[in-house]
Amino acid sequence: AKMENFEKKFENRIIFRSLALSMLWSLILQFGFVIGLLSHFKVKSIDLTDLYWKIVVRAIEKSGPAYIKFAQWASTRADLFPIIFCEKKTSSRWDSPRLV
């Protein structure tokens, strides 16, 4: 009975974490789409690119060590990812959170 209760709690945490990450990254992708449209239509009065990349960096940090490790690798691949991402990645603190 104890083990079943533990498994149920663990399952609920996994589902909650998956939903939270899905919501976070879907909002970031939508914001990126809007910024892409604004830049495509040459709306110069609104420049949210820097803000967007700050939000992406913060979301990666909040998403956990696996996301941070992927971002560390991605920032070294300027041939695959945008230069601005690589610059933001290297200029910020990208240490994985320590497990105590």
CSV table of N, CA, C and O in Angstrom, one decimal:
chain,number,residue,atom,x,y,z
A,1,ALA,N,0.8,-1.2,0.0
A,1,ALA,CA,0.0,0.0,0.0
A,1,ALA,C,0.9,1.3,0.0
A,1,ALA,O,0.6,2.2,-0.7
A,2,LYS,N,2.0,1.2,0.8
A,2,LYS,CA,2.9,2.4,0.8
A,2,LYS,C,3.5,2.6,-0.5
A,2,LYS,O,3.7,3.8,-0.9
A,3,MET,N,3.9,1.5,-1.1
A,3,MET,CA,4.6,1.6,-2.4
A,3,MET,C,3.7,2.2,-3.5
A,3,MET,O,4.1,3.0,-4.3
A,4,GLU,N,2.4,1.7,-3.5
A,4,GLU,CA,1.4,2.2,-4.4
A,4,GLU,C,1.2,3.7,-4.3
A,4,GLU,O,1.0,4.4,-5.2
A,5,ASN,N,1.1,4.2,-3.0
A,5,ASN,CA,0.9,5.6,-2.7
A,5,ASN,C,2.1,6.4,-3.2
A,5,ASN,O,1.9,7.5,-3.8
A,6,PHE,N,3.3,5.9,-3.0
A,6,PHE,CA,4.5,6.6,-3.5
A,6,PHE,C,4.5,6.6,-5.0
A,6,PHE,O,4.8,7.7,-5.6
A,7,GLU,N,4.2,5.5,-5.7
A,7,GLU,CA,4.1,5.5,-7.1
A,7,GLU,C,3.1,6.5,-7.7
A,7,GLU,O,3.4,7.2,-8.7
A,8,LYS,N,2.0,6.6,-7.0
A,8,LYS,CA,0.9,7.5,-7.5
A,8,LYS,C,1.4,9.0,-7.3
A,8,LYS,O,1.2,9.8,-8.2
A,9,LYS,N,2.1,9.3,-6.2
A,9,LYS,CA,2.6,10.7,-6.0
A,9,LYS,C,3.7,11.0,-7.1
A,9,LYS,O,3.7,12.1,-7.6
A,10,PHE,N,4.5,10.0,-7.3
A,10,PHE,CA,5.6,10.2,-8.3
A,10,PHE,C,5.0,10.4,-9.7
A,10,PHE,O,5.4,11.3,-10.4
A,11,GLU,N,4.0,9.6,-10.0
A,11,GLU,CA,3.3,9.8,-11.3
A,11,GLU,C,2.6,11.1,-11.4
A,11,GLU,O,2.7,11.8,-12.5
A,12,ASN,N,2.0,11.6,-10.4
A,12,ASN,CA,1.4,12.9,-10.4
A,12,ASN,C,2.4,14.0,-10.6
A,12,ASN,O,2.2,15.0,-11.3
A,13,ARG,N,3.6,13.9,-9.9
A,13,ARG,CA,4.6,14.9,-10.1
A,13,ARG,C,5.1,14.9,-11.5
A,13,ARG,O,5.4,16.0,-12.1
A,14,ILE,N,5.3,13.8,-12.1
A,14,ILE,CA,5.8,13.7,-13.5
A,14,ILE,C,4.7,14.4,-14.5
A,14,ILE,O,5.1,15.2,-15.3
A,15,ILE,N,3.5,14.1,-14.2
A,15,ILE,CA,2.4,14.7,-15.1
A,15,ILE,C,2.4,16.2,-14.9
A,15,ILE,O,2.4,17.0,-15.9
A,16,PHE,N,2.5,16.7,-13.7
A,16,PHE,CA,2.5,18.1,-13.4
A,16,PHE,C,3.7,18.8,-14.0
A,16,PHE,O,3.6,19.8,-14.6
A,17,ARG,N,4.9,18.2,-13.9
A,17,ARG,CA,6.1,18.8,-14.5
A,17,ARG,C,6.0,18.8,-16.0
A,17,ARG,O,6.4,19.8,-16.6
A,18,SER,N,5.5,17.8,-16.6
A,18,SER,CA,5.3,17.8,-18.0
A,18,SER,C,4.4,18.9,-18.5
A,18,SER,O,4.7,19.5,-19.5
A,19,LEU,N,3.3,19.0,-17.8
A,19,LEU,CA,2.3,20.1,-18.2
A,19,LEU,C,2.9,21.5,-18.0
A,19,LEU,O,2.7,22.3,-18.8
A,20,ALA,N,3.6,21.7,-16.9
A,20,ALA,CA,4.2,23.0,-16.6
A,20,ALA,C,5.3,23.3,-17.7
A,20,ALA,O,5.3,24.4,-18.2
A,21,LEU,N,6.1,22.4,-18.1
A,21,LEU,CA,7.1,22.6,-19.1
A,21,LEU,C,6.5,22.8,-20.5
A,21,LEU,O,6.9,23.7,-21.2
A,22,SER,N,5.4,22.1,-20.7
A,22,SER,CA,4.7,22.3,-22.0
A,22,SER,C,4.1,23.7,-22.1
A,22,SER,O,4.2,24.3,-23.2
A,23,MET,N,3.5,24.1,-21.0
A,23,MET,CA,2.9,25.5,-21.0
A,23,MET,C,4.0,26.5,-21.2
A,23,MET,O,3.9,27.5,-21.9
A,24,LEU,N,5.1,26.4,-20.4
A,24,LEU,CA,6.2,27.4,-20.5
A,24,LEU,C,6.8,27.5,-21.9
A,24,LEU,O,6.8,28.6,-22.4
A,25,TRP,N,7.1,26.4,-22.5
A,25,TRP,CA,7.7,26.4,-23.8
A,25,TRP,C,6.8,26.8,-24.9
A,25,TRP,O,7.2,27.4,-25.9
A,26,SER,N,5.5,26.5,-24.8
A,26,SER,CA,4.5,26.9,-25.8
A,26,SER,C,4.4,28.4,-25.8
A,26,SER,O,4.3,29.0,-26.8
A,27,LEU,N,4.4,29.0,-24.6
A,27,LEU,CA,4.3,30.5,-24.5
A,27,LEU,C,5.5,31.1,-25.1
A,27,LEU,O,5.4,32.1,-25.8
A,28,ILE,N,6.7,30.5,-24.9
A,28,ILE,CA,7.9,31.1,-25.4
A,28,ILE,C,7.9,31.0,-26.9
A,28,ILE,O,8.3,31.9,-27.6
A,29,LEU,N,7.5,29.9,-27.4
A,29,LEU,CA,7.4,29.7,-28.9
A,29,LEU,C,6.4,30.7,-29.5
A,29,LEU,O,6.7,31.3,-30.6
A,30,GLN,N,5.3,30.9,-28.9
A,30,GLN,CA,4.3,31.9,-29.4
A,30,GLN,C,4.9,33.3,-29.4
A,30,GLN,O,4.7,34.0,-30.3
A,31,PHE,N,5.6,33.6,-28.3
A,31,PHE,CA,6.2,34.9,-28.2
A,31,PHE,C,7.2,35.1,-29.3
A,31,PHE,O,7.3,36.2,-29.9
A,32,GLY,N,8.0,34.1,-29.5
A,32,GLY,CA,9.0,34.1,-30.6
A,32,GLY,C,8.4,34.3,-32.0
A,32,GLY,O,8.9,35.0,-32.9
A,33,PHE,N,7.2,33.6,-32.2
A,33,PHE,CA,6.5,33.8,-33.5
A,33,PHE,C,6.0,35.2,-33.7
A,33,PHE,O,6.2,35.8,-34.8
A,34,VAL,N,5.5,35.8,-32.6
A,34,VAL,CA,5.1,37.2,-32.7
A,34,VAL,C,6.3,38.1,-33.0
A,34,VAL,O,6.2,39.0,-33.9
A,35,ILE,N,7.4,37.9,-32.3
A,35,ILE,CA,8.6,38.7,-32.6
A,35,ILE,C,9.1,38.5,-34.0
A,35,ILE,O,9.5,39.5,-34.7
A,36,GLY,N,9.0,37.3,-34.5
A,36,GLY,CA,9.4,37.0,-35.9
A,36,GLY,C,8.5,37.7,-36.9
A,36,GLY,O,9.0,38.3,-37.9
A,37,LEU,N,7.2,37.8,-36.6
A,37,LEU,CA,6.3,38.5,-37.5
A,37,LEU,C,6.6,40.0,-37.5
A,37,LEU,O,6.6,40.7,-38.5
A,38,LEU,N,6.8,40.5,-36.3
A,38,LEU,CA,7.1,42.0,-36.2
A,38,LEU,C,8.4,42.3,-37.0
A,38,LEU,O,8.5,43.3,-37.6
A,39,SER,N,9.4,41.5,-36.8
A,39,SER,CA,10.7,41.8,-37.6
A,39,SER,C,10.5,41.5,-39.1
A,39,SER,O,11.1,42.2,-39.9
A,40,HIS,N,9.6,40.6,-39.4
A,40,HIS,CA,9.4,40.3,-40.9
A,40,HIS,C,8.7,41.5,-41.5
A,40,HIS,O,9.0,41.9,-42.7
A,41,PHE,N,7.8,42.1,-40.8
A,41,PHE,CA,7.0,43.3,-41.3
A,41,PHE,C,7.7,44.6,-41.0
A,41,PHE,O,7.2,45.6,-41.2
A,42,LYS,N,9.0,44.5,-40.6
A,42,LYS,CA,9.8,45.7,-40.4
A,42,LYS,C,9.3,46.7,-39.4
A,42,LYS,O,9.3,47.9,-39.6
A,43,VAL,N,8.7,46.2,-38.3
A,43,VAL,CA,8.2,47.1,-37.3
A,43,VAL,C,9.4,47.4,-36.4
A,43,VAL,O,9.8,46.7,-35.5
A,44,LYS,N,10.1,48.5,-36.7
A,44,LYS,CA,11.3,48.9,-36.1
A,44,LYS,C,11.1,49.6,-34.7
A,44,LYS,O,11.9,49.6,-33.9
A,45,SER,N,9.9,50.1,-34.5
A,45,SER,CA,9.6,50.8,-33.2
A,45,SER,C,9.6,49.8,-32.0
A,45,SER,O,9.7,50.2,-30.9
A,46,ILE,N,9.3,48.6,-32.3
A,46,ILE,CA,9.2,47.6,-31.3
A,46,ILE,C,10.3,46.5,-31.5
A,46,ILE,O,10.3,45.8,-32.4
A,47,ASP,N,11.3,46.6,-30.6
A,47,ASP,CA,12.4,45.6,-30.7
A,47,ASP,C,12.4,44.8,-29.4
A,47,ASP,O,12.9,45.3,-28.3
A,48,LEU,N,11.8,43.6,-29.5
A,48,LEU,CA,11.7,42.8,-28.3
A,48,LEU,C,12.7,41.6,-28.4
A,48,LEU,O,12.6,40.7,-27.5
A,49,THR,N,13.6,41.6,-29.3
A,49,THR,CA,14.5,40.5,-29.5
A,49,THR,C,15.4,40.2,-28.3
A,49,THR,O,15.5,39.1,-27.8
A,50,ASP,N,15.9,41.3,-27.7
A,50,ASP,CA,16.8,41.1,-26.5
A,50,ASP,C,16.0,40.6,-25.3
A,50,ASP,O,16.4,39.7,-24.6
A,51,LEU,N,14.8,41.1,-25.2
A,51,LEU,CA,13.9,40.6,-24.1
A,51,LEU,C,13.5,39.1,-24.3
A,51,LEU,O,13.5,38.3,-23.4
A,52,TYR,N,13.3,38.8,-25.6
A,52,TYR,CA,12.9,37.4,-25.9
A,52,TYR,C,14.0,36.4,-25.5
A,52,TYR,O,13.8,35.4,-24.9
A,53,TRP,N,15.3,36.8,-25.8
A,53,TRP,CA,16.4,35.9,-25.5
A,53,TRP,C,16.7,35.8,-24.0
A,53,TRP,O,17.1,34.8,-23.5
A,54,LYS,N,16.4,36.9,-23.3
A,54,LYS,CA,16.5,36.9,-21.8
A,54,LYS,C,15.5,35.9,-21.3
A,54,LYS,O,15.8,35.1,-20.3
A,55,ILE,N,14.3,35.9,-21.8
A,55,ILE,CA,13.2,35.0,-21.4
A,55,ILE,C,13.6,33.6,-21.7
A,55,ILE,O,13.4,32.7,-20.9
A,56,VAL,N,14.1,33.3,-22.9
A,56,VAL,CA,14.6,32.0,-23.2
A,56,VAL,C,15.6,31.5,-22.3
A,56,VAL,O,15.6,30.3,-21.8
A,57,VAL,N,16.6,32.3,-22.0
A,57,VAL,CA,17.7,31.9,-21.0
A,57,VAL,C,17.1,31.6,-19.7
A,57,VAL,O,17.4,30.5,-19.1
A,58,ARG,N,16.2,32.4,-19.2
A,58,ARG,CA,15.6,32.1,-17.9
A,58,ARG,C,14.7,30.9,-17.9
A,58,ARG,O,14.7,30.1,-16.9
A,59,ALA,N,14.0,30.6,-19.0
A,59,ALA,CA,13.2,29.4,-19.1
A,59,ALA,C,14.1,28.2,-19.1
A,59,ALA,O,13.7,27.1,-18.5
A,60,ILE,N,15.2,28.2,-19.8
A,60,ILE,CA,16.2,27.1,-19.8
A,60,ILE,C,16.7,26.8,-18.4
A,60,ILE,O,16.7,25.7,-17.9
A,61,GLU,N,17.0,27.9,-17.7
A,61,GLU,CA,17.5,27.7,-16.3
A,61,GLU,C,16.4,27.1,-15.4
A,61,GLU,O,16.7,26.3,-14.6
A,62,LYS,N,15.1,27.5,-15.6
A,62,LYS,CA,14.0,27.0,-14.8
A,62,LYS,C,13.6,25.6,-15.2
A,62,LYS,O,13.0,24.9,-14.4
A,63,SER,N,14.0,25.2,-16.4
A,63,SER,CA,13.5,23.9,-16.9
A,63,SER,C,14.4,22.7,-16.3
A,63,SER,O,13.9,21.6,-16.3
A,64,GLY,N,15.6,23.0,-15.8
A,64,GLY,CA,16.3,21.9,-15.2
A,64,GLY,C,17.7,21.6,-15.8
A,64,GLY,O,18.0,22.2,-16.9
A,65,PRO,N,18.4,20.8,-15.2
A,65,PRO,CA,19.8,20.5,-15.6
A,65,PRO,C,19.9,19.9,-17.0
A,65,PRO,O,20.8,20.2,-17.7
A,66,ALA,N,18.9,19.1,-17.4
A,66,ALA,CA,19.0,18.5,-18.8
A,66,ALA,C,18.9,19.6,-19.8
A,66,ALA,O,19.6,19.6,-20.9
A,67,TYR,N,18.0,20.5,-19.6
A,67,TYR,CA,17.9,21.7,-20.5
A,67,TYR,C,19.1,22.5,-20.5
A,67,TYR,O,19.5,23.0,-21.6
A,68,ILE,N,19.7,22.8,-19.4
A,68,ILE,CA,20.9,23.6,-19.3
A,68,ILE,C,22.0,22.9,-20.0
A,68,ILE,O,22.8,23.5,-20.8
A,69,LYS,N,22.2,21.6,-19.9
A,69,LYS,CA,23.2,20.9,-20.5
A,69,LYS,C,23.0,20.9,-22.1
A,69,LYS,O,24.0,21.1,-22.8
A,70,PHE,N,21.8,20.8,-22.5
A,70,PHE,CA,21.5,20.9,-23.9
A,70,PHE,C,21.9,22.3,-24.4
A,70,PHE,O,22.5,22.4,-25.5
A,71,ALA,N,21.5,23.3,-23.7
A,71,ALA,CA,21.8,24.7,-24.1
A,71,ALA,C,23.3,24.9,-24.1
A,71,ALA,O,23.8,25.7,-25.0
A,72,GLN,N,24.0,24.3,-23.2
A,72,GLN,CA,25.5,24.5,-23.2
A,72,GLN,C,26.1,23.9,-24.4
A,72,GLN,O,26.9,24.5,-25.1
A,73,TRP,N,25.6,22.7,-24.8
A,73,TRP,CA,26.1,22.1,-26.1
A,73,TRP,C,25.7,23.0,-27.3
A,73,TRP,O,26.5,23.3,-28.2
A,74,ALA,N,24.4,23.4,-27.3
A,74,ALA,CA,23.9,24.2,-28.4
A,74,ALA,C,24.6,25.5,-28.6
A,74,ALA,O,24.8,25.9,-29.8
A,75,SER,N,25.0,26.1,-27.5
A,75,SER,CA,25.7,27.4,-27.7
A,75,SER,C,27.1,27.3,-28.3
A,75,SER,O,27.6,28.3,-28.8
A,76,THR,N,27.6,26.1,-28.4
A,76,THR,CA,28.9,25.9,-29.0
A,76,THR,C,28.7,25.6,-30.5
A,76,THR,O,29.7,25.5,-31.3
A,77,ARG,N,27.5,25.5,-31.0
A,77,ARG,CA,27.2,25.1,-32.4
A,77,ARG,C,26.5,26.3,-33.1
A,77,ARG,O,25.4,26.3,-33.4
A,78,ALA,N,27.3,27.3,-33.4
A,78,ALA,CA,26.9,28.4,-34.1
A,78,ALA,C,26.5,28.1,-35.5
A,78,ALA,O,25.7,28.8,-36.2
A,79,ASP,N,26.9,26.9,-36.0
A,79,ASP,CA,26.5,26.5,-37.4
A,79,ASP,C,25.1,26.0,-37.4
A,79,ASP,O,24.4,25.9,-38.4
A,80,LEU,N,24.5,25.6,-36.2
A,80,LEU,CA,23.2,25.0,-36.2
A,80,LEU,C,22.1,26.0,-35.5
A,80,LEU,O,21.0,25.9,-35.8
A,81,PHE,N,22.6,26.8,-34.6
A,81,PHE,CA,21.7,27.7,-33.8
A,81,PHE,C,22.0,29.1,-34.1
A,81,PHE,O,23.1,29.5,-34.5
A,82,PRO,N,21.0,30.0,-33.9
A,82,PRO,CA,21.3,31.4,-34.1
A,82,PRO,C,22.5,32.0,-33.3
A,82,PRO,O,22.7,31.6,-32.2
A,83,ILE,N,23.2,32.9,-33.9
A,83,ILE,CA,24.4,33.5,-33.3
A,83,ILE,C,24.0,34.2,-32.0
A,83,ILE,O,24.7,34.1,-31.0
A,84,ILE,N,22.8,34.9,-32.0
A,84,ILE,CA,22.4,35.6,-30.8
A,84,ILE,C,22.2,34.6,-29.6
A,84,ILE,O,22.5,34.9,-28.5
A,85,PHE,N,21.7,33.4,-29.9
A,85,PHE,CA,21.5,32.4,-28.9
A,85,PHE,C,22.8,32.0,-28.3
A,85,PHE,O,23.0,31.9,-27.1
A,86,CYS,N,23.8,31.8,-29.2
A,86,CYS,CA,25.1,31.4,-28.7
A,86,CYS,C,25.8,32.5,-27.9
A,86,CYS,O,26.4,32.2,-26.9
A,87,GLU,N,25.6,33.7,-28.3
A,87,GLU,CA,26.2,34.8,-27.5
A,87,GLU,C,25.5,35.0,-26.2
A,87,GLU,O,26.1,35.2,-25.2
A,88,LYS,N,24.2,34.9,-26.1
A,88,LYS,CA,23.4,35.0,-24.9
A,88,LYS,C,23.8,33.8,-23.9
A,88,LYS,O,24.0,34.0,-22.7
A,89,LYS,N,24.0,32.7,-24.5
A,89,LYS,CA,24.3,31.5,-23.7
A,89,LYS,C,25.7,31.6,-23.1
A,89,LYS,O,25.9,31.3,-21.9
A,90,THR,N,26.7,32.1,-23.8
A,90,THR,CA,28.0,32.2,-23.3
A,90,THR,C,28.2,33.4,-22.3
A,90,THR,O,29.1,33.4,-21.5
A,91,SER,N,27.3,34.4,-22.5
A,91,SER,CA,27.5,35.6,-21.7
A,91,SER,C,26.8,35.4,-20.3
A,91,SER,O,26.9,36.3,-19.4
A,92,SER,N,26.0,34.4,-20.1
A,92,SER,CA,25.2,34.3,-18.9
A,92,SER,C,25.8,33.2,-18.0
A,92,SER,O,26.6,32.4,-18.5
A,93,ARG,N,25.3,33.1,-16.9
A,93,ARG,CA,25.7,32.0,-16.0
A,93,ARG,C,24.9,30.8,-16.3
A,93,ARG,O,23.7,30.7,-16.2
A,94,TRP,N,25.6,29.7,-16.7
A,94,TRP,CA,24.9,28.5,-17.2
A,94,TRP,C,25.4,27.3,-16.4
A,94,TRP,O,25.6,26.3,-16.9
A,95,ASP,N,25.5,27.5,-15.1
A,95,ASP,CA,25.9,26.3,-14.3
A,95,ASP,C,24.6,25.5,-13.9
A,95,ASP,O,23.6,26.1,-13.6
A,96,SER,N,24.8,24.3,-14.0
A,96,SER,CA,23.7,23.4,-13.6
A,96,SER,C,23.5,23.6,-12.0
A,96,SER,O,24.4,23.7,-11.3
A,97,PRO,N,22.2,23.5,-11.6
A,97,PRO,CA,22.0,23.6,-10.1
A,97,PRO,C,22.6,22.4,-9.4
A,97,PRO,O,22.6,21.3,-9.9
A,98,ARG,N,23.2,22.6,-8.3
A,98,ARG,CA,23.8,21.6,-7.6
A,98,ARG,C,22.8,20.8,-6.8
A,98,ARG,O,21.9,21.3,-6.2
A,99,LEU,N,23.0,19.5,-6.8
A,99,LEU,CA,22.1,18.6,-6.0
A,99,LEU,C,22.8,18.3,-4.7
A,99,LEU,O,23.9,17.9,-4.6
A,100,VAL,N,22.1,18.6,-3.6
A,100,VAL,CA,22.6,18.4,-2.3
A,100,VAL,C,22.2,17.1,-1.7
A,100,VAL,O,21.2,16.6,-1.9
